[in-house]
Coordinates of C-alpha atoms in Angstrom, one line a residue:
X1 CA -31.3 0.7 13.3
X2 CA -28.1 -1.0 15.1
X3 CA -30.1 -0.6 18.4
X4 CA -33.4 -1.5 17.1
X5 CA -31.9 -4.7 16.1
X6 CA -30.3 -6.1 19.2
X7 CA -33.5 -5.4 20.7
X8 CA -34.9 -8.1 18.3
X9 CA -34.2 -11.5 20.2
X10 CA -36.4 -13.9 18.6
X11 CA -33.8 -16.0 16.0
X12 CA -33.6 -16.2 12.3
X13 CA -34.8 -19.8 12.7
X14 CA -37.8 -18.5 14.4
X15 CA -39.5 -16.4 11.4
X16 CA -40.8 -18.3 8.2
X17 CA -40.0 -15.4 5.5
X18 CA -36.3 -14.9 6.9
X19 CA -35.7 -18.7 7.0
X20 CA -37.2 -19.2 3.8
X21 CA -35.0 -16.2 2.6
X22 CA -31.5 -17.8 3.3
X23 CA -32.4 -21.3 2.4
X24 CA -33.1 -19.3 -1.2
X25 CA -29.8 -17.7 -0.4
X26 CA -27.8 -20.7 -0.4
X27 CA -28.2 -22.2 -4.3
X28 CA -28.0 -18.6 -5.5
X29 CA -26.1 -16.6 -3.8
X30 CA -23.9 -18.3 -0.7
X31 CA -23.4 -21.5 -2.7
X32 CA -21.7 -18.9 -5.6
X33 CA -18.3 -19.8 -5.1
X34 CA -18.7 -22.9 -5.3
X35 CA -18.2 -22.7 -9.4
X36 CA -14.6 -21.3 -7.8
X37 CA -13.6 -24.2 -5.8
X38 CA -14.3 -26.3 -8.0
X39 CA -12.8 -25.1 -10.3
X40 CA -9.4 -25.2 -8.4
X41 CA -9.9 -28.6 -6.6
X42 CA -10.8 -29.9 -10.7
X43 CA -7.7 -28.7 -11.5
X44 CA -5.7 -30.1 -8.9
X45 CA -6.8 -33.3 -9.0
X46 CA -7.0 -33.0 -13.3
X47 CA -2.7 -33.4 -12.8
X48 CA -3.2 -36.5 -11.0
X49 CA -5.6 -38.2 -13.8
X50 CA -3.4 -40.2 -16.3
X51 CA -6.1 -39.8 -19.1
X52 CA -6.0 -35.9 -19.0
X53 CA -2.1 -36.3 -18.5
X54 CA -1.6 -38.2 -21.6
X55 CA -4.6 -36.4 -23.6
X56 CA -2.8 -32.8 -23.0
X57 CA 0.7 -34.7 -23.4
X58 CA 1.9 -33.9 -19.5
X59 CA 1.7 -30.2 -19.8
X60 CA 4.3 -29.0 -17.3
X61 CA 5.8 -25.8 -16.0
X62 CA 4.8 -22.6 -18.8
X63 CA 2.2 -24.8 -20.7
X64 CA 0.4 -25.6 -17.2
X65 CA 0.9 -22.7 -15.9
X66 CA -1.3 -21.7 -18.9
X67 CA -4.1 -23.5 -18.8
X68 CA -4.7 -22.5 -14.8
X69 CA -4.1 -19.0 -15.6
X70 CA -7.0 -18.5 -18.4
X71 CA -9.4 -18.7 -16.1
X72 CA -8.1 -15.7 -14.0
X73 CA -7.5 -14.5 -17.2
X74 CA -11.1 -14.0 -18.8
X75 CA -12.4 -12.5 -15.4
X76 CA -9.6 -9.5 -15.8
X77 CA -11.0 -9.4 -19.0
X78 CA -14.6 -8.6 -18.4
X79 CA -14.1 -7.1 -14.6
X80 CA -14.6 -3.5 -16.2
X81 CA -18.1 -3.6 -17.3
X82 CA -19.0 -6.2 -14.2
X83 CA -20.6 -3.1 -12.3
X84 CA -22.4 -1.9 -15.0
X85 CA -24.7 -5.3 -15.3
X86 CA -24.6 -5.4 -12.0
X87 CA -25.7 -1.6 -11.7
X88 CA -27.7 -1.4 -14.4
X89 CA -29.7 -4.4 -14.9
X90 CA -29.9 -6.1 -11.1
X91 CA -28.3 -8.2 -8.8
X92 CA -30.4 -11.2 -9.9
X93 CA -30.0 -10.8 -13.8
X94 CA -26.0 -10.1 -12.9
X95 CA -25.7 -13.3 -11.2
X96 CA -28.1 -15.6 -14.3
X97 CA -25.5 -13.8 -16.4
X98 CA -22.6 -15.3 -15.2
X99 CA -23.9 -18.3 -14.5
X100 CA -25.1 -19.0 -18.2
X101 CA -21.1 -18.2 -19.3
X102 CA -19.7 -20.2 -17.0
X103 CA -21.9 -23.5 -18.5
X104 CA -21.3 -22.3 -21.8
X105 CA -17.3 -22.8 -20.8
X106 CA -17.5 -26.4 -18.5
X107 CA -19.9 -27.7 -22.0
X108 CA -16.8 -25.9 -24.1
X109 CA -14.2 -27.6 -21.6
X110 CA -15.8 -31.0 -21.4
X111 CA -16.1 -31.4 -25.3
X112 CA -12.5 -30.1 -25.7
X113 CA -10.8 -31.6 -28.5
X114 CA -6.8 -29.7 -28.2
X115 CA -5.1 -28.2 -25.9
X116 CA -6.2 -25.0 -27.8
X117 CA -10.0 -25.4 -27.4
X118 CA -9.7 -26.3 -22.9
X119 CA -7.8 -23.0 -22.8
X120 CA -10.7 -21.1 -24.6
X121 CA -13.4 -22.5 -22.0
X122 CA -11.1 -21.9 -19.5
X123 CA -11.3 -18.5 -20.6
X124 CA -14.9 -18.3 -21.1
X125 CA -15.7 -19.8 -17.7
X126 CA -13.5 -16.6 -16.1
X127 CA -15.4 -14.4 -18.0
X128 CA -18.6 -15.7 -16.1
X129 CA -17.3 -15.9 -12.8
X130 CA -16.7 -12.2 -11.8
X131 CA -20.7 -11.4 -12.5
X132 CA -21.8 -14.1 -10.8
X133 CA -19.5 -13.3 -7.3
X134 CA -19.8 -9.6 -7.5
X135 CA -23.6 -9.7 -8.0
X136 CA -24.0 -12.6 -5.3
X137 CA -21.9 -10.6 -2.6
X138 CA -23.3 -7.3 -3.0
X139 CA -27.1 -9.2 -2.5
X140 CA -25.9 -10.7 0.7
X141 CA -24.8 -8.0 2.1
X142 CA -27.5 -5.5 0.8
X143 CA -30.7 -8.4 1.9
X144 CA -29.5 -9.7 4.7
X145 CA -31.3 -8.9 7.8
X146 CA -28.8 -7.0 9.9
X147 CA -28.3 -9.1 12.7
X148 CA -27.1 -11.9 10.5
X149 CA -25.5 -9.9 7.8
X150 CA -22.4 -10.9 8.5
X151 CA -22.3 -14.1 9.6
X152 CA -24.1 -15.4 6.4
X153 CA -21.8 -12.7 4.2
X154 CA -18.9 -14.2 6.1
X155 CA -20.2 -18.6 5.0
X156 CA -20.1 -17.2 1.7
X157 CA -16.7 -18.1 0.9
X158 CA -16.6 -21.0 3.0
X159 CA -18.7 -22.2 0.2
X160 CA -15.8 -22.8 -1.9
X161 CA -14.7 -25.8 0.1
X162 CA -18.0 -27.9 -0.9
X163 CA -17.4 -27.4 -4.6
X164 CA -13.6 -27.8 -3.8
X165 CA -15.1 -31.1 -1.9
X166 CA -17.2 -32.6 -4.6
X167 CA -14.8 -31.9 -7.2
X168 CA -11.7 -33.8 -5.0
X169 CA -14.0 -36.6 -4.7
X170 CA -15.5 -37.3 -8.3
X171 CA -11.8 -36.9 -9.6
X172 CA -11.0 -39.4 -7.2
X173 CA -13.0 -41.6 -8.3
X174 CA -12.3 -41.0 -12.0
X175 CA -8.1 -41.0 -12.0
X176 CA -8.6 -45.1 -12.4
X177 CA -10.4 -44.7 -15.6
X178 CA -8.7 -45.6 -18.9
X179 CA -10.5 -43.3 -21.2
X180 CA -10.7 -39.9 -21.4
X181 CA -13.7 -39.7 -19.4
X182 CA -11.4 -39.8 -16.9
X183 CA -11.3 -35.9 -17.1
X184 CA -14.9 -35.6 -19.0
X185 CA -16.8 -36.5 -16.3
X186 CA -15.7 -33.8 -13.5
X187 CA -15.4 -31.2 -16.4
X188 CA -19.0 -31.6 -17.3
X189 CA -19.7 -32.0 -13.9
X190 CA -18.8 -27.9 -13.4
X191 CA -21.9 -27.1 -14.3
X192 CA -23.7 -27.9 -11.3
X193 CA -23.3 -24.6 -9.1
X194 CA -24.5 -22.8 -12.0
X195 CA -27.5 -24.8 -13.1
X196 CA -28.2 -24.3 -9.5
X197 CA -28.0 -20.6 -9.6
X198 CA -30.0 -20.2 -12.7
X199 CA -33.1 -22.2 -11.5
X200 CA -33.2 -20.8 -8.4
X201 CA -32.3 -17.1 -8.6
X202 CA -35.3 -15.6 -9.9
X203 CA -37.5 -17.1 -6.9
X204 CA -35.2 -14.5 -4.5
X205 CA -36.2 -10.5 -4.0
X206 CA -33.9 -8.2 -5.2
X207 CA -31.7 -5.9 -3.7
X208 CA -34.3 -3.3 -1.8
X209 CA -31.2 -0.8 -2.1
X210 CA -30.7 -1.4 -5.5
X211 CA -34.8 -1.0 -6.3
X212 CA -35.0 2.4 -4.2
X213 CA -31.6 3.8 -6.2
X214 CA -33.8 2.7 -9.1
X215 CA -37.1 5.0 -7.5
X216 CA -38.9 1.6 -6.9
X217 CA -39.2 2.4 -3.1
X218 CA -42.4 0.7 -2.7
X219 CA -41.2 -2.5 -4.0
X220 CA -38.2 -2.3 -1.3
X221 CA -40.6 -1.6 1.3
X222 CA -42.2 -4.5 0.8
X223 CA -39.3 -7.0 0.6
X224 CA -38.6 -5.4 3.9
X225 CA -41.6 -5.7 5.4
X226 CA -42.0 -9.3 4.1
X227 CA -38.7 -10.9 5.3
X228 CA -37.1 -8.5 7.7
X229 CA -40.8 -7.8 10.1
X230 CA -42.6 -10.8 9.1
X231 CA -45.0 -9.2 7.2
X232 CA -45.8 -6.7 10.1
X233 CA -46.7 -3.2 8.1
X234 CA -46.3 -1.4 11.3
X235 CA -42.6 -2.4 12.5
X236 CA -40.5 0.3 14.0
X237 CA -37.5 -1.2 12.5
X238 CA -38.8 -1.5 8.7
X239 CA -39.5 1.9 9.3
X240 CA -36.4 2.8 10.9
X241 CA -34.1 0.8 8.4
X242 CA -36.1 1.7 4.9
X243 CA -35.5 5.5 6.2
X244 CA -31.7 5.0 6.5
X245 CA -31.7 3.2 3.2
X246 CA -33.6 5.7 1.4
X247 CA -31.5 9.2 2.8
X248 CA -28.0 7.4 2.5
X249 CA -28.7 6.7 -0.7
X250 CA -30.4 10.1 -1.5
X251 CA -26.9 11.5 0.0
X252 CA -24.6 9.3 -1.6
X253 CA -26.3 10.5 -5.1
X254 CA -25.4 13.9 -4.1
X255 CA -21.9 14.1 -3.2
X256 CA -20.6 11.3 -5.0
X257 CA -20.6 10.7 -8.7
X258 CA -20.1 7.3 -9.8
X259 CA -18.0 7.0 -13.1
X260 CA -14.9 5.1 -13.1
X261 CA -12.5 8.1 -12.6
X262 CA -14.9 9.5 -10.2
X263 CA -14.1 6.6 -7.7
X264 CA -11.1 7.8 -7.0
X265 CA -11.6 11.1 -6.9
X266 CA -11.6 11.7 -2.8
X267 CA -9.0 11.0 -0.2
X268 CA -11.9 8.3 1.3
X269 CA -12.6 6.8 -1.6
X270 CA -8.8 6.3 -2.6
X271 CA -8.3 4.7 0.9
X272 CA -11.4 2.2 0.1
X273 CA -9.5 1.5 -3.4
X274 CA -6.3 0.6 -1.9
X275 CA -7.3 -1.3 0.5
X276 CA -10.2 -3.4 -1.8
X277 CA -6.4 -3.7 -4.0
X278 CA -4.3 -4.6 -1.4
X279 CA -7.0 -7.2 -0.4
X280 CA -7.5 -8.7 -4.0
X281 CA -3.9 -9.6 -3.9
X282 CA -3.4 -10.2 -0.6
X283 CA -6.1 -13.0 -1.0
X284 CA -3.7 -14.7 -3.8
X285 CA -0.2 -14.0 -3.0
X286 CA -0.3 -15.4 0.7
X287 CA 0.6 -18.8 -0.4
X288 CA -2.4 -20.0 -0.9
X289 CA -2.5 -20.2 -4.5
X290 CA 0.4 -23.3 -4.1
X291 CA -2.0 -25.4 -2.9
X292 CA -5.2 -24.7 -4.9
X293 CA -4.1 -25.2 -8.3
X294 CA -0.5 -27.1 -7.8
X295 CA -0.7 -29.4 -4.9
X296 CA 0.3 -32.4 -7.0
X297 CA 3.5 -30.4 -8.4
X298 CA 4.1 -29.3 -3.9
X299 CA 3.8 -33.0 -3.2
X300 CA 6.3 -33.9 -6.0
X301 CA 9.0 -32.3 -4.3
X302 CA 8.8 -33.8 -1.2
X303 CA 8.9 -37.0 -2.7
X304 CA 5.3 -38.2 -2.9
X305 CA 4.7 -39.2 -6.7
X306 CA 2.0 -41.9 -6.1
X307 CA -1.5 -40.7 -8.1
X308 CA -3.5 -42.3 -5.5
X309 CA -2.3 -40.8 -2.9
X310 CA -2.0 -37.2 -3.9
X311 CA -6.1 -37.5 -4.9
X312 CA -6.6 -38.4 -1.4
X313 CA -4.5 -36.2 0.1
X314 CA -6.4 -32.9 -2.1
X315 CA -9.5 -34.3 -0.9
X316 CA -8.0 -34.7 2.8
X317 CA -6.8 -31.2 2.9
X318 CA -10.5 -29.8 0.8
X319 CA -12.2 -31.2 3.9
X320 CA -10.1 -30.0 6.5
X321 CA -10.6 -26.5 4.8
X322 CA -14.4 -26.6 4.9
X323 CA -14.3 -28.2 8.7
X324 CA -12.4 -24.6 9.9
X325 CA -13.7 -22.2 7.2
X326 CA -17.0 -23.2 8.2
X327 CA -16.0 -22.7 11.6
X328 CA -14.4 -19.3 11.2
X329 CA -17.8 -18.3 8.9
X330 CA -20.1 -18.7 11.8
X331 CA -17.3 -16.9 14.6
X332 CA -15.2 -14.4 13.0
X333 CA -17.7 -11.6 12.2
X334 CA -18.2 -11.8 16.1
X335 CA -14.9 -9.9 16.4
X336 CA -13.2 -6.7 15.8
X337 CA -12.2 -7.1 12.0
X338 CA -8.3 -5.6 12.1
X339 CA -7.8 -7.7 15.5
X340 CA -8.9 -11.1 13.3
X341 CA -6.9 -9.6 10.4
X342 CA -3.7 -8.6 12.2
X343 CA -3.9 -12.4 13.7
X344 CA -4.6 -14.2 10.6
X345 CA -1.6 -12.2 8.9
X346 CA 0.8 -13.0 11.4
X347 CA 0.0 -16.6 11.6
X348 CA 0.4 -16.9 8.5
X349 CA 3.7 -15.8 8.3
X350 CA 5.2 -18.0 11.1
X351 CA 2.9 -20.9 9.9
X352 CA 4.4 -20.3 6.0
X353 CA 8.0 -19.6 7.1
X354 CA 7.8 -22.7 9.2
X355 CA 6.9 -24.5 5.9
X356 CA 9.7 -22.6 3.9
X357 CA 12.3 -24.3 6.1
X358 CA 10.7 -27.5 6.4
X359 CA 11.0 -28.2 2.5
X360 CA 14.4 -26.8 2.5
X361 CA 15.5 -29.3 5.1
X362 CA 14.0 -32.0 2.6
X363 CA 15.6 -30.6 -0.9
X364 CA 18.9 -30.6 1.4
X365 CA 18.7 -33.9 3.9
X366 CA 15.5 -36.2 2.0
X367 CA 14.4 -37.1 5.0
X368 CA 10.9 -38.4 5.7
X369 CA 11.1 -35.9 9.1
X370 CA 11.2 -33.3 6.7
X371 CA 8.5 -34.3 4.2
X372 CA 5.8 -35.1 7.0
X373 CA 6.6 -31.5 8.5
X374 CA 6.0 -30.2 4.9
X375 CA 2.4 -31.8 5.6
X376 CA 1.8 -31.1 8.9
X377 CA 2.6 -26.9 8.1
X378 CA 0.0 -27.3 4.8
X379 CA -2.7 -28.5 7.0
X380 CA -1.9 -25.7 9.6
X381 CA -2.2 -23.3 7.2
X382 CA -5.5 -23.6 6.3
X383 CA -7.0 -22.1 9.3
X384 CA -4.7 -19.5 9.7
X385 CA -5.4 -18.4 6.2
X386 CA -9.4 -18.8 6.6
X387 CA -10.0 -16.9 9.4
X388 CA -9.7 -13.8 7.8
X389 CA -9.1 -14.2 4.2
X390 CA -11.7 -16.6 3.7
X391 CA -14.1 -15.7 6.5
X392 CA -14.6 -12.1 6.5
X393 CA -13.3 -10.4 3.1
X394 CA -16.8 -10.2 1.5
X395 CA -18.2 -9.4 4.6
X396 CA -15.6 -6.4 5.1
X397 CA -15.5 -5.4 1.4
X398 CA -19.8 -4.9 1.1
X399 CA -19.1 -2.8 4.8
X400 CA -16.3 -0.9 3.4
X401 CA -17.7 0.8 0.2
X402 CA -20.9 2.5 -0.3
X403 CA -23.6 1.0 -2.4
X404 CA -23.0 3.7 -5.0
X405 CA -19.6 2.2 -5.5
X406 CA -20.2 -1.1 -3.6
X407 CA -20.4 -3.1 -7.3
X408 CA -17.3 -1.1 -8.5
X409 CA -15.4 -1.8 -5.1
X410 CA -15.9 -5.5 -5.0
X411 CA -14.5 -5.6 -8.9
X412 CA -11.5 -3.4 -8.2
X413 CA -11.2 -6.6 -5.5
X414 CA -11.6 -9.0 -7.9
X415 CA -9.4 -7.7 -10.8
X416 CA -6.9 -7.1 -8.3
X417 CA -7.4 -11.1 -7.2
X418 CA -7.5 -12.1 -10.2
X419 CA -4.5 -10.5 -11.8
X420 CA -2.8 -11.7 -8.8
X421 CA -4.0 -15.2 -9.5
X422 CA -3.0 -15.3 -13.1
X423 CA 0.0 -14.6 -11.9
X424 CA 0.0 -17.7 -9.7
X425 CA -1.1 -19.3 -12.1
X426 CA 1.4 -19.0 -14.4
X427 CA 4.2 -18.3 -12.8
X428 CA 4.0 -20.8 -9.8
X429 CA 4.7 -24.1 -12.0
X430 CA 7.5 -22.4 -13.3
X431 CA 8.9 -21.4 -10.0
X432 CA 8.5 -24.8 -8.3
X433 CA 9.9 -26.7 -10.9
X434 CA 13.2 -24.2 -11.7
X435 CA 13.5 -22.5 -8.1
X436 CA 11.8 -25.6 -5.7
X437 CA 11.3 -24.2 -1.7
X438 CA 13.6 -20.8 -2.6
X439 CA 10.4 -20.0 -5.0
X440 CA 8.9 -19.8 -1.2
X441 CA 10.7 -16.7 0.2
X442 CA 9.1 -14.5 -1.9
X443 CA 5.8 -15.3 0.1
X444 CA 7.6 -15.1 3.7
X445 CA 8.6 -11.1 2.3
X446 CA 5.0 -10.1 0.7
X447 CA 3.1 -12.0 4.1
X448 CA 5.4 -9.6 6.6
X449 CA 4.6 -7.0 4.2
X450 CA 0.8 -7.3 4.7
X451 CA 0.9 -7.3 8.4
X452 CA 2.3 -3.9 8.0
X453 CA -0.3 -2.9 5.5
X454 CA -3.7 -4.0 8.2
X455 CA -1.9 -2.6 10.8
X456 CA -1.3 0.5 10.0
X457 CA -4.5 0.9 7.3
X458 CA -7.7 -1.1 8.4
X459 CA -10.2 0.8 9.3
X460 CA -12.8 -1.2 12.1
X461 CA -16.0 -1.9 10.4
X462 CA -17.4 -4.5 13.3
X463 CA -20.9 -3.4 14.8
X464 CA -22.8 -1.4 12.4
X465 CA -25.3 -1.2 9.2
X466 CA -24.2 -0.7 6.0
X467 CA -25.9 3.2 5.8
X468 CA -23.9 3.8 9.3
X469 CA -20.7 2.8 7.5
X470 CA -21.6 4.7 4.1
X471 CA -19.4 7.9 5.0
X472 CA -16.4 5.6 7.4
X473 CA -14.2 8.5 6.0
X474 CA -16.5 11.4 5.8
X475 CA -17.2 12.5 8.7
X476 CA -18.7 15.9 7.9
X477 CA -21.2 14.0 5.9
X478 CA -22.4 11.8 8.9
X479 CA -24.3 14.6 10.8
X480 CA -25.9 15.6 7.5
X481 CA -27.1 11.9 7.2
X482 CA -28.5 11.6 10.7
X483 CA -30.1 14.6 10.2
X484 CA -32.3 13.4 7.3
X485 CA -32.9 10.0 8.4
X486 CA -34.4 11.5 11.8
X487 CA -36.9 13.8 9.2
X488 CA -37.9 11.1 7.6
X489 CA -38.5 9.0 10.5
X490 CA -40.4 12.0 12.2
X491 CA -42.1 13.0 9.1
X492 CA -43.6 9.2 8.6
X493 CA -45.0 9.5 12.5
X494 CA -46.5 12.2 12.1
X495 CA -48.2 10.8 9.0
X496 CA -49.1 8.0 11.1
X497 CA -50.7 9.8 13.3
X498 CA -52.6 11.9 11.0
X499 CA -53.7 8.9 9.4
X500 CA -54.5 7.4 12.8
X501 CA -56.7 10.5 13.8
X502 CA -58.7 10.6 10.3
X503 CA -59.4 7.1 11.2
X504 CA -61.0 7.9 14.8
X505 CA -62.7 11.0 13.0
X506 CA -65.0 8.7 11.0
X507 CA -65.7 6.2 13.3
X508 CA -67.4 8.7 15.6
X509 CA -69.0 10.9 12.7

């Protein structure tokens, strides 16, 4: 399938049904996280509105910390039963799910009355969130046609910066206002990405590997036919790919049972689980999580207290974000993933350390030196951080586990991310405002750590389908599975050509 692929030259651009696939793609799937980044840009720019200060009585520190954290909180919550729907019932009805929670909580957060009833939506818009992003990813990767898999599973998260975007620029243009629509406004606002996703999700297929788990093989067929050959009933690759599809699947059902305990039940799988782990909270605890919920608090301490200009500095630093994480989207999955890994890692450890020093200089010396290299180190670290973490996790995560376990995978990822958050979340305000840049070190320790961890335990995942990368640690499996696929292939020719010969039969009877 890999070869019959590159042979394919004609681009994406080129073929109606493809292009008209990821255009679909974008509202329903790709444009998925941007409920996330808007969420934490809302947030961000929320401490900087005086209404929602004064309304909440200038939570700081634990009671801040709170409010952030239920969101991370309701998707370790519900993370559990998130492959189940998203087994069980579809990609597509996964992701409406989510989507229907999530403006259930920004209608919740927008009315909000107390303090009390914002920290219930905040809690019901995590519970949405997880089925939405573990549905959306898996569909990517499992519809995608494979020369572009990863480049569009890879703009996926890159999609966070235009909600991040929109939400740094309506609150903005709200801080001024002296009622508490100040706040309403980009609360309600929340709701976009999701209306989005509901009115548009039902116009996309489904996942043709989930329809032929589900003995619906002629339906997968079809999509395949339809978007990955044009419509051409005869393409060697359709033929080729549904083939793979089918016997890696058939295979997977035979030597691996699916249950929760089950997933961890070989020495490959345990591997996949650690790493999808390590992963979930390497994706919080790299720093990052300083910036996207308590940028105003950061910018305190290095004496910038003007409103004004912390707005425009979170919508400054959004942009820059979507500028290189778009960037990284469309390169990175060119490359051997542990080589980008190993160089975003130690980047970011130089780039945070750098930072580290530069704010203890200020908390010791006050200088404006100081505070503009605070600045300059926050802006570097964006790119360092998305061109792995941002660019390529979903994209590795949907080539590292099987589809049998790929929903369960991704949610081990996201509890793990999510825990990890929540405990950013809560923890961080406290930290800045008792410890200040000595909170720091304990990133500078856990970012050496992961360059240890990818160096030592990525596997390399760049060049090949998803059904060549089903058994990455099984090798005595892979022969088996080439075997079968090659029967298949050979059994369908010879059909073919039966078919073909019946055909010449009658025309000369």
């Amino acid at each position: 399938v890999t070869r019959l692929a590159e042979l394919d030259k004609t681009p994406w651009y080129k073929k109606p049904n493809l292009r008209l696939l990821y255009l679909l793609m974008f509202p329903t799937c790709i444009g998925v996280e941007m409920t996330s980044g808007f969420d934490s840009s809302m947030m961000n720019g929320l401490q900087a509105v005086d209404s929602w200060d004064t309304f909440f009585h200038s939570p700081r520190s634990t009671l801040l910390g709170l409010m952030s954290a239920m969101y991370s909180l309701g998707a370790i919550l519900v993370l559990p039963i998130v492959p189940v729907v998203t087994d069980r019932l579809g990609r597509r009805h996964a992701i409406s799910f989510g989507s229907l929670l999530m403006i259930i909580g920004a209608a919740l957060q927008t009315g909000s009355q107390n303090f009390g009833m914002f920290v219930v939506s905040r809690l019901v818009l995590g519970l949405g969130i997880p089925f939405a992003i573990v549905a959306a990813s898996s569909l990517i990767g499992e519809l995608s046609h494979p020369k572009e898999r990863a480049i569009i599973g890879s703009l996926f998260n890159s999609c966070y910066f235009i909600g991040a975007i929109v939400a740094a620029g309506i609150t903005l243009g709200t801080f001024n206002m002296n009622s508490n629509w100040g706040w309403r406004i980009p609360s309600l606002l929340q709701v976009m990405p999701s209306a989005l996703q509901i009115i548009f999700v039902y116009l996309m297929p489904e996942s043709p590997r989930w329809l032929i788990s589900k003995g619906r093989g002629e339906e997968a067929r079809a999509i395949l036919v339809k978007y990955h050959a044009e419509g051409d009933e005869t393409s060697e690759f359709v033929k080729a790919e549904f083939a793979q599809i089918k016997k890696t699947l058939e295979l997977e059902k035979e030597t691996e049972k699916v249950g929760w305990f089950q997933v961890v039940a070989t020495v490959g799988m345990r591997r996949r689980i650690l790493i999808g782990a390590f992963l979930g909270l390497a994706t919080q605890w790299s720093g990052n999580g300083l910036t996207s919920y308590f940028l105003a608090r950061i910018l305190d301490t290095i004496g910038i207290h003007d409103n004004s200009v912390k707005n425009k500095f979170n919508l400054g630093i959004t942009c820059w974000g979507f500028v290189n994480a778009t960037f990284f989207a469309l390169i990175s999955s060119r490359f051997k993933r542990r080589i980008v890994y190993l160089t975003c890692t130690i980047s970011l450890l130089m780039v945070f350390t750098a930072w580290t020093i530069a704010s203890a200089r200020y908390a010791i010396t006050g200088t404006q030196a100081s505070s503009r290299a605070v600045i300059a180190f926050i802006f570097l670290y964006s790119p360092c951080y998305n061109m792995a973490y941002n660019a390529l996790t979903y994209t590795f995560l949907v080539e590292l586990f099987p589809f049998e376990v790929r929903a369960k995978g991704i949610s081990v990822f996201q509890w793990f991310s999510r825990a990890a958050g929540f405990f950013n979340q809560f923890v961080n305000p406290i930290g800045i405002a008792n410890a200040g840049w000595k909170y720091y070190i304990s990133y500078c320790v856990f970012l050496l750590f992961e360059v240890i961890f990818v160096y030592f335990l990525f596997p390399e995942t760049h060049g090949r389908t998803l059904e060549e990368l089903a058994f990455l640690y099984e090798s005595d499996k892979v022969i088996e599975q080439k075997r079968r696929v090659e029967e298949e292939i050979y059994e369908n020719e010879n059909e073919n050509l039966s078919v073909r010969m019946d055909e010449g039969s009658d025309k000369k009877v």
